Short mmCIF file of C-alpha atoms in Angstrom, two decimals:
data_model
loop_
_atom_site.label_atom_id
_atom_site.label_comp_id
_atom_site.label_asym_id
_atom_site.label_seq_id
_atom_site.Cartn_x
_atom_site.Cartn_y
_atom_site.Cartn_z
CA UNK A 1 17.75 18.93 -8.96
CA UNK A 2 17.07 20.84 -11.46
CA UNK A 3 15.06 23.93 -12.05
CA UNK A 4 11.43 24.10 -13.21
CA UNK A 5 11.25 23.87 -16.95
CA UNK A 6 9.12 25.80 -18.49
CA UNK A 7 5.57 25.68 -20.27
CA UNK A 8 6.78 25.74 -23.51
CA UNK A 9 9.58 22.72 -22.78
CA UNK A 10 7.31 20.58 -20.52
CA UNK A 11 4.88 20.69 -23.75
CA UNK A 12 7.04 19.31 -25.86
CA UNK A 13 7.69 16.31 -23.12
CA UNK A 14 4.57 15.64 -22.92
CA UNK A 15 3.60 15.74 -27.11
CA UNK A 16 6.54 13.85 -27.41
CA UNK A 17 5.74 11.06 -24.79
CA UNK A 18 2.40 11.21 -25.74
CA UNK A 19 2.68 10.31 -29.89
CA UNK A 20 5.13 7.70 -28.48
CA UNK A 21 2.68 5.78 -26.48
CA UNK A 22 -0.92 6.85 -26.89
CA UNK A 23 -1.86 5.68 -23.74
CA UNK A 24 0.14 4.19 -21.43
CA UNK A 25 -0.87 1.94 -19.21
CA UNK A 26 -0.30 0.28 -15.43
CA UNK A 27 1.24 -3.21 -15.66
CA UNK A 28 -0.60 -4.36 -13.12
CA UNK A 29 -2.98 -7.55 -13.60
CA UNK A 30 -6.19 -6.33 -11.85
CA UNK A 31 -9.98 -7.46 -12.47
CA UNK A 32 -11.82 -4.36 -10.32
CA UNK A 33 -10.83 -2.05 -8.27
CA UNK A 34 -10.48 -4.34 -4.98
CA UNK A 35 -7.42 -6.12 -6.93
CA UNK A 36 -5.97 -2.78 -8.43
CA UNK A 37 -5.95 -2.03 -4.82
CA UNK A 38 -4.40 -5.30 -3.19
CA UNK A 39 -1.31 -5.69 -5.74
CA UNK A 40 -0.89 -1.89 -5.60
CA UNK A 41 0.12 -2.76 -1.65
CA UNK A 42 1.76 -5.81 -2.46
CA UNK A 43 4.43 -4.02 -4.90
CA UNK A 44 5.94 -1.74 -1.92
CA UNK A 45 9.55 -2.86 -2.67
CA UNK A 46 8.78 -5.16 -5.31
CA UNK A 47 8.48 -5.66 -8.91
CA UNK A 48 5.45 -5.83 -10.70
CA UNK A 49 6.45 -8.70 -12.64
CA UNK A 50 7.14 -10.77 -9.47
CA UNK A 51 3.51 -9.19 -8.28
CA UNK A 52 1.43 -10.79 -11.19
CA UNK A 53 3.11 -14.02 -10.77
CA UNK A 54 2.15 -13.98 -7.67
CA UNK A 55 -1.32 -12.83 -7.92
CA UNK A 56 -2.48 -14.65 -11.53
CA UNK A 57 -3.66 -17.42 -9.22
CA UNK A 58 -4.12 -15.29 -6.46
CA UNK A 59 -6.95 -13.35 -7.95
CA UNK A 60 -8.97 -16.54 -9.95
CA UNK A 61 -9.42 -17.03 -6.19
CA UNK A 62 -10.17 -14.04 -4.36
CA UNK A 63 -11.56 -11.14 -6.53
CA UNK A 64 -13.63 -9.65 -3.23
CA UNK A 65 -13.45 -8.86 -0.08
CA UNK A 66 -15.01 -11.70 1.14
CA UNK A 67 -13.04 -14.27 -0.76
CA UNK A 68 -10.19 -12.95 0.46
CA UNK A 69 -11.29 -13.34 4.51
CA UNK A 70 -12.30 -16.89 3.34
CA UNK A 71 -8.74 -17.06 2.16
CA UNK A 72 -7.55 -16.53 5.29
CA UNK A 73 -4.23 -15.29 5.91
CA UNK A 74 -2.26 -18.48 6.13
CA UNK A 75 -3.92 -19.67 2.61
CA UNK A 76 -2.43 -15.73 1.07
CA UNK A 77 0.15 -15.60 2.48
CA UNK A 78 0.81 -19.37 0.34
CA UNK A 79 0.70 -17.63 -2.59
CA UNK A 80 2.32 -14.30 -2.20
CA UNK A 81 5.87 -15.20 -0.16
CA UNK A 82 7.76 -14.92 -3.03
CA UNK A 83 6.77 -11.27 -2.89
CA UNK A 84 9.24 -9.38 -0.32
CA UNK A 85 7.42 -8.59 3.00
CA UNK A 86 5.16 -11.12 2.64
CA UNK A 87 3.39 -11.49 6.14
CA UNK A 88 2.86 -8.05 6.99
CA UNK A 89 1.66 -7.22 3.59
CA UNK A 90 -1.16 -10.48 4.38
CA UNK A 91 -1.91 -9.08 7.06
CA UNK A 92 -2.35 -5.96 5.97
CA UNK A 93 -4.36 -7.61 3.34
CA UNK A 94 -6.62 -9.46 5.22
CA UNK A 95 -7.60 -6.04 7.74
CA UNK A 96 -8.05 -4.32 4.60
CA UNK A 97 -10.69 -6.28 3.08
CA UNK A 98 -12.05 -6.90 6.78
CA UNK A 99 -13.10 -3.27 6.68
CA UNK A 100 -14.00 -2.91 2.75
CA UNK A 101 -16.26 -5.91 4.28
CA UNK A 102 -17.85 -4.36 7.15
CA UNK A 103 -17.47 -0.72 6.33
CA UNK A 104 -17.96 0.35 2.47
CA UNK A 105 -20.23 -3.00 1.15
CA UNK A 106 -17.46 -4.51 0.39
CA UNK A 107 -17.20 -1.73 -2.17
CA UNK A 108 -13.77 0.48 -3.27
CA UNK A 109 -13.91 4.18 -1.86
CA UNK A 110 -12.98 6.24 -4.52
CA UNK A 111 -11.70 9.59 -2.12
CA UNK A 112 -7.78 9.82 -0.97
CA UNK A 113 -9.05 10.00 2.82
CA UNK A 114 -10.57 7.20 2.56
CA UNK A 115 -8.03 4.85 0.16
CA UNK A 116 -5.68 6.11 2.57
CA UNK A 117 -7.47 5.01 6.40
CA UNK A 118 -6.78 1.03 4.68
CA UNK A 119 -4.16 -0.95 6.23
CA UNK A 120 -0.74 -0.61 4.14
CA UNK A 121 -2.29 2.08 1.19
CA UNK A 122 -1.02 5.22 1.42
CA UNK A 123 -1.08 8.69 -0.36
CA UNK A 124 0.74 6.99 -3.74
CA UNK A 125 -1.44 3.65 -3.64
CA UNK A 126 -4.52 4.96 -3.50
CA UNK A 127 -3.47 7.74 -6.13
CA UNK A 128 -2.95 4.66 -8.38
CA UNK A 129 -6.28 3.49 -7.81
CA UNK A 130 -8.34 6.07 -8.26
CA UNK A 131 -6.05 6.95 -10.90
CA UNK A 132 -6.15 3.83 -12.96
CA UNK A 133 -9.80 2.47 -11.82
CA UNK A 134 -11.37 6.44 -11.72
CA UNK A 135 -9.86 7.97 -14.32
CA UNK A 136 -9.41 10.85 -11.79
CA UNK A 137 -6.01 12.55 -12.65
CA UNK A 138 -3.93 11.97 -9.18
CA UNK A 139 -0.38 11.22 -9.24
CA UNK A 140 1.43 8.43 -7.55
CA UNK A 141 4.76 9.29 -7.76
CA UNK A 142 7.41 6.48 -6.48
CA UNK A 143 10.83 6.70 -6.82
CA UNK A 144 11.50 6.60 -10.81
CA UNK A 145 9.02 9.22 -11.08
CA UNK A 146 11.11 11.14 -8.11
CA UNK A 147 14.09 10.57 -10.43
CA UNK A 148 13.20 11.87 -13.47
CA UNK A 149 11.35 14.67 -12.27
CA UNK A 150 14.98 16.01 -10.85
CA UNK A 151 16.80 14.97 -13.17
CA UNK A 152 14.76 16.83 -16.23
CA UNK A 153 13.16 19.72 -14.35
CA UNK A 154 9.50 18.12 -14.82
CA UNK A 155 8.54 18.34 -11.89
CA UNK A 156 11.67 18.66 -9.17
CA UNK A 157 10.53 18.90 -5.82
CA UNK A 158 12.46 17.74 -2.12
CA UNK A 159 9.69 14.79 -1.47
CA UNK A 160 7.30 12.78 -3.47
CA UNK A 161 4.32 15.75 -2.12
CA UNK A 162 7.02 18.45 -3.91
CA UNK A 163 7.18 16.28 -6.99
CA UNK A 164 3.70 15.13 -6.99
CA UNK A 165 2.00 19.25 -6.54
CA UNK A 166 4.46 19.74 -9.34
CA UNK A 167 3.49 17.71 -12.03
CA UNK A 168 -0.29 18.79 -10.86
CA UNK A 169 0.93 22.31 -11.05
CA UNK A 170 3.25 22.41 -14.45
CA UNK A 171 2.40 19.40 -16.69
CA UNK A 172 -0.74 20.64 -19.11
CA UNK A 173 -3.89 19.80 -17.61
CA UNK A 174 -4.23 17.56 -21.38
CA UNK A 175 -1.50 15.35 -20.20
CA UNK A 176 -1.82 14.27 -16.87
CA UNK A 177 -4.60 12.32 -16.99
CA UNK A 178 -1.45 9.60 -18.27
CA UNK A 179 0.94 11.62 -17.21
CA UNK A 180 2.96 9.71 -13.85
CA UNK A 181 2.75 6.66 -16.59
CA UNK A 182 4.22 8.13 -19.15
CA UNK A 183 7.03 9.36 -16.25
CA UNK A 184 6.80 5.78 -14.29
CA UNK A 185 7.55 4.16 -17.81
CA UNK A 186 10.61 6.55 -18.76
CA UNK A 187 12.27 5.80 -15.18
CA UNK A 188 11.91 2.10 -15.72
CA UNK A 189 13.02 2.00 -19.49
CA UNK A 190 15.17 4.76 -20.22
CA UNK A 191 16.18 7.24 -17.68
CA UNK A 192 17.90 4.00 -15.36
CA UNK A 193 19.04 4.85 -11.84
CA UNK A 194 22.49 3.39 -12.64
CA UNK A 195 22.27 3.90 -16.15
CA UNK A 196 20.30 6.19 -18.17
CA UNK A 197 19.72 6.05 -21.51
CA UNK A 198 20.76 9.09 -23.23
CA UNK A 199 21.90 8.48 -25.81
CA UNK A 200 18.67 7.41 -26.98
CA UNK A 201 16.44 9.93 -25.02
CA UNK A 202 13.72 11.15 -27.24
CA UNK A 203 13.79 13.90 -24.76
CA UNK A 204 18.17 14.23 -24.42
CA UNK A 205 17.92 18.26 -25.74
CA UNK A 206 15.13 19.26 -23.79
CA UNK A 207 15.80 17.51 -20.10
CA UNK A 208 18.31 19.58 -17.84
CA UNK A 209 20.35 15.98 -16.28
CA UNK A 210 23.80 17.53 -16.75
CA UNK A 211 25.33 13.02 -16.65
CA UNK A 212 23.63 12.98 -20.14
CA UNK A 213 25.93 10.08 -20.44
CA UNK A 214 25.50 6.11 -21.42
#
């Protein structure tokens, strides 16, 4: 684990991220808050590309909790069977859809606690939804952010909650809205797990990763 970078270094890092990509966006396709919840829940241990491929047709016919219940678990499985753990995920999507219909009038709640109470929705999923749909600066820490944060010193922590707190505590407020997207995209396309692309990294001179290899 790298040591926590100082304020000025972090500000320079995010200034560069912002210059390279002023308005980064999540890559999961969705049409409303409900489809975003479903897409993020389905993305656990799966790629965004794979989820988008499966949900593209699904969301044309089931873009509300009631429509998903009308489709049913068997119908949902037919759409998402290419995604890992699809049977369990289908059960959770049907369960959360039922709760949304019965307890929230078909609307998606916008508190972290209420979201996390839904089947198949963890803290990361809740934070993604709060950030992407309601533009609240919640920080969804996935494996990419955990890796980048600990390699670079931007937001080191022994677990995802510690990394989330490090982001909130150390990244300047004006970068908080897009912080997790910049970090995810940097980890996905540059600071890769096995072969980080250090020679072309825009923050190489500021990063604390000791093994700055190809």
